Coordinates of C-alpha atoms and ligand atoms in Angstrom, one line a residue:
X1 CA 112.8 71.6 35.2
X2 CA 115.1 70.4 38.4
X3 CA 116.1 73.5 40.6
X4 CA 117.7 71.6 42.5
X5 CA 120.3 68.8 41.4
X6 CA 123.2 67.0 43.5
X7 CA 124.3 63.9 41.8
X8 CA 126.8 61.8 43.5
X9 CA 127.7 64.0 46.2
X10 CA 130.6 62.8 48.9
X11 CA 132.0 64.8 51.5
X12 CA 134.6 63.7 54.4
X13 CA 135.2 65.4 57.4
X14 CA 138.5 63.6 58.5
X15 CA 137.6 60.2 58.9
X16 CA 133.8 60.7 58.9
X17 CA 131.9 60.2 56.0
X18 CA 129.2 62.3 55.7
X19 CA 127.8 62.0 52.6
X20 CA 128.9 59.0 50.3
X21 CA 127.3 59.6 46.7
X22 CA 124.5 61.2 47.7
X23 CA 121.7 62.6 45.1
X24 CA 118.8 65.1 45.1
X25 CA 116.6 66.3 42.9
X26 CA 113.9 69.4 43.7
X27 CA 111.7 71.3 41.2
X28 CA 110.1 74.5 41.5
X29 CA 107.0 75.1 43.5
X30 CA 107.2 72.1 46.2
X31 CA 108.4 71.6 49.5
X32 CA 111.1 69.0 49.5
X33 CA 112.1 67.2 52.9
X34 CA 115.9 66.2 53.6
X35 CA 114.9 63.3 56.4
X36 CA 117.5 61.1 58.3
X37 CA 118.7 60.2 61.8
X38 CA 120.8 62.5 63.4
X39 CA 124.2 62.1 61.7
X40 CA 122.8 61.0 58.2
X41 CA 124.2 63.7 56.6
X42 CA 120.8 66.5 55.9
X43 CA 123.0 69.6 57.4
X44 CA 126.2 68.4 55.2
X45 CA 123.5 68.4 52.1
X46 CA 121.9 71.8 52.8
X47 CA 125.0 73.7 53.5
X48 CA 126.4 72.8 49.9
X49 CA 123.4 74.0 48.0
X50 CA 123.8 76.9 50.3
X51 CA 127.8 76.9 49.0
X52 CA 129.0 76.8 52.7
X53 CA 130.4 73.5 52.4
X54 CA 132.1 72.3 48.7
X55 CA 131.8 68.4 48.3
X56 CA 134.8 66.2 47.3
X57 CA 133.2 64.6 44.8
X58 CA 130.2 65.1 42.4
X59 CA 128.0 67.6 40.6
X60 CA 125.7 70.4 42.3
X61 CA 124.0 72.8 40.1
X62 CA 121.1 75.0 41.9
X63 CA 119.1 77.3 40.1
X64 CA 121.5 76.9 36.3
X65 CA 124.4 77.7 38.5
X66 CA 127.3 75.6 40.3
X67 CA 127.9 77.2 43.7
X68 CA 131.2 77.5 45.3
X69 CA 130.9 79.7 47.7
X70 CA 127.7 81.4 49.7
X71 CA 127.5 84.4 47.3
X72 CA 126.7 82.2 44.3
X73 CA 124.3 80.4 46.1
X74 CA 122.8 84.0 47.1
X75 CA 123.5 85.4 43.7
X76 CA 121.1 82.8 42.3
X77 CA 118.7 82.8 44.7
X78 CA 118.9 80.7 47.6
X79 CA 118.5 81.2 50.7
X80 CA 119.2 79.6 54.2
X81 CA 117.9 79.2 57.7
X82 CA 121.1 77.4 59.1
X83 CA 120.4 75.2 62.4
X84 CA 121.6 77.8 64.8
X85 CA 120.2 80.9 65.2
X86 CA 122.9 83.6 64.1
X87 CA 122.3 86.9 65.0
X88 CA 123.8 90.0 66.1
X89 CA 122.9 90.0 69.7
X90 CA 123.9 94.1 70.3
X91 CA 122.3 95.2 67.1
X92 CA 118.9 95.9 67.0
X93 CA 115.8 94.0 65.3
X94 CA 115.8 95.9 61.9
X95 CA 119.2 96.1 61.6
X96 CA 119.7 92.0 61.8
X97 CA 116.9 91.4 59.6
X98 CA 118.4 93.3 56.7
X99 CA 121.6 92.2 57.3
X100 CA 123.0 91.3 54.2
X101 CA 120.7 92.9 52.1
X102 CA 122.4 96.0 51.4
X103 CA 126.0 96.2 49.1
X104 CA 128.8 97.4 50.0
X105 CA 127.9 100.4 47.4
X106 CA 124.2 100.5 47.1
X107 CA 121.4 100.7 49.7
X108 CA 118.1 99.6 49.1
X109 CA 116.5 101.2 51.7
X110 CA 116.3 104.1 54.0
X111 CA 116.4 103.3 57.6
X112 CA 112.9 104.4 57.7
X113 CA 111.8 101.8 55.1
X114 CA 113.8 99.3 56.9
X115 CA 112.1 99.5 60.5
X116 CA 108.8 100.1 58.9
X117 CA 109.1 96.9 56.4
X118 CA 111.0 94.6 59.3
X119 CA 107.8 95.4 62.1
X120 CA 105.2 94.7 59.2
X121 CA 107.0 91.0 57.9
X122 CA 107.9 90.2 62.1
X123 CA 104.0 91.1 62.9
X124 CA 102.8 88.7 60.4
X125 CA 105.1 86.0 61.0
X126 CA 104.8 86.4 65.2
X127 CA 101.4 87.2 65.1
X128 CA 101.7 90.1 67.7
X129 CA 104.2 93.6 67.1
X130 CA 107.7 93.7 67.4
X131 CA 109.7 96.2 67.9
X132 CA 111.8 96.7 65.0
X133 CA 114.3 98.9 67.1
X134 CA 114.6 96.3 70.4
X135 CA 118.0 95.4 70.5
X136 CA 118.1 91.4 70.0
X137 CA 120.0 90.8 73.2
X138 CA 117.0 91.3 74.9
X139 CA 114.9 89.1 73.2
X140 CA 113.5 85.5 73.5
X141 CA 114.7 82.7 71.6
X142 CA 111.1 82.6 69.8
X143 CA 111.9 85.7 68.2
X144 CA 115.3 85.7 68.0
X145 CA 114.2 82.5 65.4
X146 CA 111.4 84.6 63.8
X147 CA 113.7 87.8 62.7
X148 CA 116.5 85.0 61.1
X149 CA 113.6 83.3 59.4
X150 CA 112.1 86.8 58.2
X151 CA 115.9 87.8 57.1
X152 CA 116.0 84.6 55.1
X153 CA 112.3 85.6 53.1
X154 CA 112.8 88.6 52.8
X155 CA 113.9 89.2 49.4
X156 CA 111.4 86.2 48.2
X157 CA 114.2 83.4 47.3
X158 CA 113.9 81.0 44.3
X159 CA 115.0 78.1 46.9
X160 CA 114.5 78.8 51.0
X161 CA 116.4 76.2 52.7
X162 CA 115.1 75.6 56.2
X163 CA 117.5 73.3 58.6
X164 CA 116.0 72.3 61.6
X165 CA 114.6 76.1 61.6
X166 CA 110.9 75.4 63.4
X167 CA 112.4 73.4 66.5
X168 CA 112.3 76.7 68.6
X169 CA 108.9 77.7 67.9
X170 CA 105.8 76.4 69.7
X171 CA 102.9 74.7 67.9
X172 CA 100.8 78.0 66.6
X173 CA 103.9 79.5 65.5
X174 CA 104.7 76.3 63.4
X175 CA 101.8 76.6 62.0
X176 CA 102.1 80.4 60.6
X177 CA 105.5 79.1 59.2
X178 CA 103.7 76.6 57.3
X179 CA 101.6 78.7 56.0
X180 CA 104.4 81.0 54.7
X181 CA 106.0 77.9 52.9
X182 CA 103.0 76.9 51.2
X183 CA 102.9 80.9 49.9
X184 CA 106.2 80.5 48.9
X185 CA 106.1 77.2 47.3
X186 CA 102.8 78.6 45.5
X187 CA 104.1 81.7 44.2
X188 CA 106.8 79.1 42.3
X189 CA 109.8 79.1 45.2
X190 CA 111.1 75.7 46.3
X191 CA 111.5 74.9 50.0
X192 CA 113.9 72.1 51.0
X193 CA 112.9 71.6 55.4
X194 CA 115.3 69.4 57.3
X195 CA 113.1 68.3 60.1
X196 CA 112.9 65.2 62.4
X197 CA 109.2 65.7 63.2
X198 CA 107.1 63.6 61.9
X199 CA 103.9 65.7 61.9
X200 CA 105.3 68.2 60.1
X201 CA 106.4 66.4 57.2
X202 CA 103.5 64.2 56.4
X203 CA 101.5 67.3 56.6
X204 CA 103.2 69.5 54.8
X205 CA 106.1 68.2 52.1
X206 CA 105.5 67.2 48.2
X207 CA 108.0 64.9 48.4
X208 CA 111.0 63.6 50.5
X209 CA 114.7 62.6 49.8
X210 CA 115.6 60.0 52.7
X211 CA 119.5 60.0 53.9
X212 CA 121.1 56.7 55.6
X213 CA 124.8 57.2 56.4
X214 CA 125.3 60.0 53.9
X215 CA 123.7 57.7 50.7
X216 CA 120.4 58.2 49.3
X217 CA 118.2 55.4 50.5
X218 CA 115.2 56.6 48.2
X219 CA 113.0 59.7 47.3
X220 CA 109.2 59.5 48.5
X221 CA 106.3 61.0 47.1
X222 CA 103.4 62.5 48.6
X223 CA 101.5 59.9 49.2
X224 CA 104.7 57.6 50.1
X225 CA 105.3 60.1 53.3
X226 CA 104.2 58.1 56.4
X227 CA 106.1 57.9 59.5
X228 CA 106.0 54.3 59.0
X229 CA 107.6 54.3 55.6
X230 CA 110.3 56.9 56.9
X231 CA 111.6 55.2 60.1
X232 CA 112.0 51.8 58.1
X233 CA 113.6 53.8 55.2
X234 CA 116.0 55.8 57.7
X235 CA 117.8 53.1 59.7
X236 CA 117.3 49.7 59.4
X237 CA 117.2 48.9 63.1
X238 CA 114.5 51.3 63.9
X239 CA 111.2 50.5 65.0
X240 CA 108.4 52.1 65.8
X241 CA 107.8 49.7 68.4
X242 CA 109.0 51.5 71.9
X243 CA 106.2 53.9 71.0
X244 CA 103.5 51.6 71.9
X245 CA 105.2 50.2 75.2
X246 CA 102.9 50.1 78.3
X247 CA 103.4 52.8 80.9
X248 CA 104.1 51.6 84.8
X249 CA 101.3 52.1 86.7
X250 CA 102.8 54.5 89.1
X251 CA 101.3 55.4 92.8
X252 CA 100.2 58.6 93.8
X253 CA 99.4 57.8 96.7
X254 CA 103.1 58.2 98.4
X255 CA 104.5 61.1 98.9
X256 CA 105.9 62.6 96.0
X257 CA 109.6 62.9 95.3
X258 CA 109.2 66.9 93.8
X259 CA 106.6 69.1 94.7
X260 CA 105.6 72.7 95.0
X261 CA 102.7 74.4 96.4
X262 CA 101.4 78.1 95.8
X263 CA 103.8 78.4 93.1
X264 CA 103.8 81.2 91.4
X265 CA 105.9 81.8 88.4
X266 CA 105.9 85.9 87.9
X267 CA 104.5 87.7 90.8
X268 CA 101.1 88.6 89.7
X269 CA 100.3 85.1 87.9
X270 CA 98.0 82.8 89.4
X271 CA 99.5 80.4 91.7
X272 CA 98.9 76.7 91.6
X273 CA 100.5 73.1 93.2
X274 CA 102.7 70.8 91.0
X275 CA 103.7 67.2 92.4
X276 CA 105.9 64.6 90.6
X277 CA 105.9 61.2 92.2
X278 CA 108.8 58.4 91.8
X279 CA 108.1 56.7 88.5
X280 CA 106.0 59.6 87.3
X281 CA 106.8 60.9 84.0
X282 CA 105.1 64.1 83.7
X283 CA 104.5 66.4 80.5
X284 CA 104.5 69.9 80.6
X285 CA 102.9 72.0 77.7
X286 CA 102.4 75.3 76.4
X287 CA 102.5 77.9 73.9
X288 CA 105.3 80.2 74.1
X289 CA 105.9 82.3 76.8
X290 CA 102.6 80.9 78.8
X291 CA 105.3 80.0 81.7
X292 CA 106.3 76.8 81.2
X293 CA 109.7 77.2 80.7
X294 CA 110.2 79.6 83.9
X295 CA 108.9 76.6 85.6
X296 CA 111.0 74.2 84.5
X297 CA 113.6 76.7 85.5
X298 CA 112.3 77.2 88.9
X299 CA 111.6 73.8 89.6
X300 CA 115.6 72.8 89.2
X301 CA 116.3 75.3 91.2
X302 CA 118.7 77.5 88.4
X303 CA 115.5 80.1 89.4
X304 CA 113.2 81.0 92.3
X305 CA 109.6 81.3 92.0
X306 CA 108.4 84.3 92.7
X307 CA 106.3 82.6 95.3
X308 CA 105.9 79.1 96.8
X309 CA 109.0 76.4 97.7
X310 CA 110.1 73.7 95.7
X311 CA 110.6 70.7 98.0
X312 CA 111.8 67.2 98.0
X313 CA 111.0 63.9 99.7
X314 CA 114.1 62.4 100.4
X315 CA 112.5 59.1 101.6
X316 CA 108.7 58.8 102.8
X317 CA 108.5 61.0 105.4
X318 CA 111.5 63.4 104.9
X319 CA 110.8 66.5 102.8
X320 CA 112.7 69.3 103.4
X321 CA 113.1 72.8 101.1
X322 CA 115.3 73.1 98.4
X323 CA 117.0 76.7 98.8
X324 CA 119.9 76.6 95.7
X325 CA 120.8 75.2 92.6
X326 CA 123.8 73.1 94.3
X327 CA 121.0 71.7 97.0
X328 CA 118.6 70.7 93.9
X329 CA 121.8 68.8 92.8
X330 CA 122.5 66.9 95.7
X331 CA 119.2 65.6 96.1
X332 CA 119.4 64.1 92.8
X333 CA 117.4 66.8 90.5
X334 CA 119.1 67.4 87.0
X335 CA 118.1 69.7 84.1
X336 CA 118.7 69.2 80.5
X337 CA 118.2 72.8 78.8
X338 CA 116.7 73.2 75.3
X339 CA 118.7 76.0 74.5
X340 CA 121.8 74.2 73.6
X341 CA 124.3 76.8 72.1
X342 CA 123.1 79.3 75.1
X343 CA 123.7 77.2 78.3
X344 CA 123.8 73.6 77.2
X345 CA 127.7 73.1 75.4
X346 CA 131.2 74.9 75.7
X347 CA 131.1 75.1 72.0
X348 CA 135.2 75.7 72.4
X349 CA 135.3 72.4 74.7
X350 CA 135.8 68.4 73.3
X351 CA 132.6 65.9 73.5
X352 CA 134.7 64.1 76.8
X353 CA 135.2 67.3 78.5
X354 CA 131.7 68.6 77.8
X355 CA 130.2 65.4 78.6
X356 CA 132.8 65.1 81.7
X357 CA 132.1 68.6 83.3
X358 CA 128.9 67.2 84.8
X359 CA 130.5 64.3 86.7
X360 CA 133.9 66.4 88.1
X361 CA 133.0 66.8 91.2
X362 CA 132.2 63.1 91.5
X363 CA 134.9 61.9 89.4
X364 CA 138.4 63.4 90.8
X365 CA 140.4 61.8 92.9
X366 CA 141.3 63.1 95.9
X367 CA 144.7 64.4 95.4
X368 CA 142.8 66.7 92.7
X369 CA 142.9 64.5 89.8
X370 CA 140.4 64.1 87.5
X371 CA 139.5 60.4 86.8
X372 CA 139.4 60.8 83.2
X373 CA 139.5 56.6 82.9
X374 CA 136.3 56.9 84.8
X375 CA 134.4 59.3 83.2
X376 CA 136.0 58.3 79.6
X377 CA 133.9 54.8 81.0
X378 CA 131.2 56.4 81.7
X379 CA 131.1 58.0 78.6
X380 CA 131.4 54.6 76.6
X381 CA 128.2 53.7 78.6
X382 CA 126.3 56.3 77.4
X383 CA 127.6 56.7 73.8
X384 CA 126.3 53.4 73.6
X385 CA 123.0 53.5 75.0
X386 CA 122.1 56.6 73.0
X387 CA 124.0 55.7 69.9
X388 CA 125.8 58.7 70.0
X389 CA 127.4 59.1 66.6
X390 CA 130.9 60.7 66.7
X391 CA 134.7 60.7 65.5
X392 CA 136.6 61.0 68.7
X393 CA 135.7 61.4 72.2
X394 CA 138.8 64.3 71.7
X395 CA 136.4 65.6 68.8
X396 CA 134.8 69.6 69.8
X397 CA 131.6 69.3 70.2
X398 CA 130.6 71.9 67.5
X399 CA 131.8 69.4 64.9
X400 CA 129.0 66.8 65.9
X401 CA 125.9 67.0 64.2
X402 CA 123.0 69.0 65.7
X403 CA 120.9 65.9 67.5
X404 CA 124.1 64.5 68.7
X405 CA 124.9 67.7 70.8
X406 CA 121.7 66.7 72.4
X407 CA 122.4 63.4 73.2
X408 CA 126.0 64.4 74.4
X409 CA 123.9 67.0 76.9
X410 CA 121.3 64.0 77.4
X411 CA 123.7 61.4 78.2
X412 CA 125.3 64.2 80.7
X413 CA 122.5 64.2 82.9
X414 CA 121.9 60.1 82.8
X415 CA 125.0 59.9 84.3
X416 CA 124.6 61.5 87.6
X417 CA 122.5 59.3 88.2
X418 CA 119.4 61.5 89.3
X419 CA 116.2 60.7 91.0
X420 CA 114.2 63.2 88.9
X421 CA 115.3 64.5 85.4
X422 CA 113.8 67.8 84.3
X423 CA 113.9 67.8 80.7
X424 CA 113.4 71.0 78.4
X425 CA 112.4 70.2 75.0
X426 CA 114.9 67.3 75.1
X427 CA 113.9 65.7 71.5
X428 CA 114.5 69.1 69.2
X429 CA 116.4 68.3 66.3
X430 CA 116.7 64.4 67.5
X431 CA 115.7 62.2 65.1
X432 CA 112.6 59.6 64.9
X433 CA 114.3 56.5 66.1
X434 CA 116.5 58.1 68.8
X435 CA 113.4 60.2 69.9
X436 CA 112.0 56.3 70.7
X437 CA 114.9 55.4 72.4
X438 CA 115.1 58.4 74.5
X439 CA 111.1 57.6 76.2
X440 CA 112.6 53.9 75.9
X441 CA 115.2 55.1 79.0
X442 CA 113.1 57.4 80.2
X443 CA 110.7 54.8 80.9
X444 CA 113.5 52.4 82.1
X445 CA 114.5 55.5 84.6
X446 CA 110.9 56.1 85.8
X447 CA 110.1 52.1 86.5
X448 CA 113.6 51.9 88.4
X449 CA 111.8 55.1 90.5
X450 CA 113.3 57.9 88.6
X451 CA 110.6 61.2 88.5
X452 CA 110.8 62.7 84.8
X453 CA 109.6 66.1 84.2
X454 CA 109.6 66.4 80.2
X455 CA 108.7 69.5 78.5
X456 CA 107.7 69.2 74.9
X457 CA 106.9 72.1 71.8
X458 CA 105.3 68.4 70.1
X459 CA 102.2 67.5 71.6
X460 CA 103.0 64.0 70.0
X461 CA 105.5 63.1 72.3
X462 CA 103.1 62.9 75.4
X463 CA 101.3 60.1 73.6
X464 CA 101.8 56.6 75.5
X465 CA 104.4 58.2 77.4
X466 CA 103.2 60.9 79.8
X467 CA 101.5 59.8 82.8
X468 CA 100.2 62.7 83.0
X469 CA 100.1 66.0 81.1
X470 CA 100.4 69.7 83.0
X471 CA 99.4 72.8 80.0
X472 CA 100.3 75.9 80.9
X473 CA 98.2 79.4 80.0
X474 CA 99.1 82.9 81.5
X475 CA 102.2 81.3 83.3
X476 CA 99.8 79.1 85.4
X477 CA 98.5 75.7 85.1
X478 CA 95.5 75.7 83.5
X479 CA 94.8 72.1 83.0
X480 CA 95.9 68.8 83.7
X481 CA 95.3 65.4 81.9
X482 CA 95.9 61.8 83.0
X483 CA 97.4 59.5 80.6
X484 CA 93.7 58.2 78.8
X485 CA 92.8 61.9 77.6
X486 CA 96.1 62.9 76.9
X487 CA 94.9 63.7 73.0
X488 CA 95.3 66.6 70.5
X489 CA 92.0 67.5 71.1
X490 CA 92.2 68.2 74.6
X491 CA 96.1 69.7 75.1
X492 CA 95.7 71.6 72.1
X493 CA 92.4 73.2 73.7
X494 CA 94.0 73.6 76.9
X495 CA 96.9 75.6 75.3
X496 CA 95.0 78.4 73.6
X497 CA 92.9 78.6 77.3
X498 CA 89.8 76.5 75.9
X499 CA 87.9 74.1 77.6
X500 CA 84.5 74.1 75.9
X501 CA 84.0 71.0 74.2
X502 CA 86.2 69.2 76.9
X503 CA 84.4 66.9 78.4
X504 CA 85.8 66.3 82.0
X505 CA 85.3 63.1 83.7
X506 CA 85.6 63.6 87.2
X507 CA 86.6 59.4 87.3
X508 CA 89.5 60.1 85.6
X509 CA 90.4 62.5 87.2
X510 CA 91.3 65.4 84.4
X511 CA 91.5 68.8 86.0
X512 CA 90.7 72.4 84.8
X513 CA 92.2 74.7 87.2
Ligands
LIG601 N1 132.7 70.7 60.4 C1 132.7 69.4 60.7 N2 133.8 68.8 61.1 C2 133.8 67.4 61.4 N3 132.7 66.6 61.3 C3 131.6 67.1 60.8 C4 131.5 68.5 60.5 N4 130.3 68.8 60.0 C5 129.6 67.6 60.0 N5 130.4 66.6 60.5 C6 130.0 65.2 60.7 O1 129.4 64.8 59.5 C7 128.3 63.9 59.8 C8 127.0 64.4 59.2 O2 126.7 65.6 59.9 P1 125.4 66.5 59.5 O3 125.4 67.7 60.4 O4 125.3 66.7 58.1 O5 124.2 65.4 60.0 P2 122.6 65.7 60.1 O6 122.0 64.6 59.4 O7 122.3 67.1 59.7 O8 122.4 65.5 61.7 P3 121.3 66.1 62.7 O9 120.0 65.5 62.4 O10 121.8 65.6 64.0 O11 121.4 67.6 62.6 C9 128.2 63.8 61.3 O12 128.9 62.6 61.7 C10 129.0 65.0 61.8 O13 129.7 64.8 63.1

């Protein structure tokens, strides 16, 4: 029997179409995949079996029911892990993750029973304890992702809807989420994952429904699930191609453009030397909290190391120290974050002024004006380049979908024109083909002598990319491959601190530090 059934769906959002007689069809005990470029519609489709959103036109029945608002959809059983992590920051852990679970006149559990229950589901899902009575404000985004995806399992839902919900967690924490799905999906739930990567879907989804400008361009089956088959199903112009492009053979023997020596990213870790050349594009990888991310940070200058000094070559022989953010800026070094809702948009703000607030101080004249025919140009450049899929420039930037945030902040930094682009996690919640056009201008930057620093949670994204890869372990580096060995095998050893059955070839030049 369908659980889930959408027959015909539309749903406009002013002008924009976002779905256009859309279907799906789930059944119980699988996990379904919603895949499509970013703008195709998936977030549209999950929010109204989740009653969020209440199409135009069509039929939705989940579960026997036809929601119109969230509380039906709750009421019968569903439940949602929503793009964005929402949370009560000045509440504590417990308290968040049973949000919603008591009535206004009947509580399930004491407050005892609470704190006990939410460290016992946190410690399994994080693997390590968590303090069921840390306030949330404190916390990292990691966990701040684990407590709304414990919330959402909790009371063991008929359907668990997960949007884009595993981009913020690092490769062993993805794989403890899989492993609860496939629980859930074998004690008889459904789970429906929106997710651009790849990996994750031919590994673990039943069976796919693929979106294409809000229609239904087909429903794959296990088997049918290849990342081949998806990318020509999703968009007609994609290719797979820019994947297997040749890297620029880059020197090292000039000076680089971004280096640090002794670094040392918390005061007691061990310290170690990080160089970025022009034309270098350099991966950075890590499980969570191993220090990659402070790096990144420290490297752009938002942060200072607790020991060592991030310097720049200006030209060949000029390198001088880079002592604030606003230095790092004028010498060319930008920063994309990954946390996008925290320090990447002014949610309140319009795509023009968000994209625009980067270039300001470029871009206004000198009586005080602000170019806005300038930047709106600029802006046309880059909407282009990234195909950047939007209503208005006027549009706020909240209304765009997820991935197109990202390429709004992306498209920021391109246009100031940097010599080195420090990238966090760039490619979470982009889709497939844009993910290809992204290295294809990253490559494009680095052979026109642009340095890229490009930090991934996807291992897969170093692949005929990288030059080189950096793997962080105890906030250090811990190993470093060139482009040849840059493999599963050995980043994923690297990561959990292993080296054993690397073999390293002193010829090429792999390091364990
Ligand atoms: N509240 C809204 N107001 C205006 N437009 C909206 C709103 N919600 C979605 N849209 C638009 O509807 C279209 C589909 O958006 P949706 O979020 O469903 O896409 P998506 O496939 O989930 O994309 P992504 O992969 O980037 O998350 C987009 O063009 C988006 O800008």
């Amino acid at each position: 029997m369908p659980l889930v059934t959408l027959k015909n769906i539309s749903k406009n959002f002013g002008e924009t179409h976002a779905l256009r007689g859309a279907n799906l069809e789930t059944r119980l005990g699988e996990i379904h995949a919603i895949v499509g470029e970013n703008g195709s519609g998936k977030s549209t489709m999950a929010k109204i079996i989740s009653g969020v959103i209440v199409p135009d036109a069509g039929s939705v029945e989940v579960l026997g029911v036809h929601p119109k608002n969230p509380n039906d959809a709750i009421a019968a059983g569903v439940s949602t892990i929503f793009q964005e992590i929402m949370l009560a920051e000045d509440l504590t852990v417990y308290e968040n993750t049973f949000a919603g679970s008591d009535s206004l006149w009947t509580k399930k559990y004491s407050v005892a029973e609470k704190r006990k229950i939410t460290g016992e589901i946190l410690g399994r899902l994080v693997g390590e304890p968590v303090n069921p009575d840390a306030i949330v404000r404190t916390l990292p985004l990691n966990i701040k992702q684990w407590i709304v995806i414990a919330r959402a399992i909790l009371n063991r839902p008929k359907v668990l809807i997960f949007d884009e919900s595993s981009a913020a967690l690092d490769l062993e924490a993805t794989n403890r989420l899989h492993d609860e799905m496939r629980k859930l999906r074998d004690d008889g739930s459904c789970v429906i994952l929106v997710t651009h990567r790849i990996a994750e879907l031919v590994k673990i989804t039943d069976s796919a429904t693929v979106l294409r400008d809000g229609e239904t361009v087909g429903r794959l089956s296990k088997e049918e699930i290849t990342e081949e088959n998806i990318l020509k199903m999703m968009s007609a112009s994609s290719s797979a191609e820019a994947s297997t492009q040749a890297r620029k053979v880059i020197s090292t023997e000039q000076k680089p453009v971004l280096f640090v020596e002794g670094c040392k990213v918390t005061p007691d870790a061990k310290p170690f030397d990080f160089k970025v050349h022009a034309g270098e594009i350099v991966g950075i990888a890590g499980l969570d909290g191993a220090g990659q991310t402070e790096f990144l940070r420290q490297l752009s200058c938002i942060e200072a190391p607790a020991a060592g000094q991030v310097m720049v070559c200006d030209s060949s022989v000029e390198t001088h120290e880079l002592a604030s953010l606003a230095e790092a800026e004028d010498a060319g070094i930008t920063y994309v974050s990954g946390d996008r809702k925290l320090e990447g948009i002014f949610p309140n703000l319009s795509v023009f002024e968000n994209f625009g607030v980067a270039l300001m101080d470029r871009l206004t004249r000198r009586s005080g004006v602000i170019a806005r025919d300038l930047i709106g140009a600029k802006l046309d450049v880059e909407m282009e380049r990234l195909a950047i899929k939007l209503g208005h420039k006027s549009d706020k930037i909240s209304t765009l979908s997820g991935g197109n945030q990202q390429k709004v902040l992306i498209a920021r930094a391109f246009a100031r024109s940097p010599r080195v682009i420090v990238l966090n996690d760039p490619a979470r919640g982009v889709d497939v083909g844009t993910k290809q056009d992204l290295y294809k201008h990253l490559r494009e930057f680095a052979s026109n002598g642009g340095a890229v620093v490009y930090l991934s949670s996807e291992i897969e994204e170093f692949y005929n990319f990288a030059h080189r890869a950096d793997v962080f372990v105890n906030k250090t580096i811990f190993a470093s491959f060139k482009e040849q060995d840059i493999n599963e095998d050995h980043v994923l050893s690297a990561m959990f601190g292993r080296t054993g059955h690397i073999e390293f070839d002193a010829q090429v030049e792999a390091t364990v530090r």
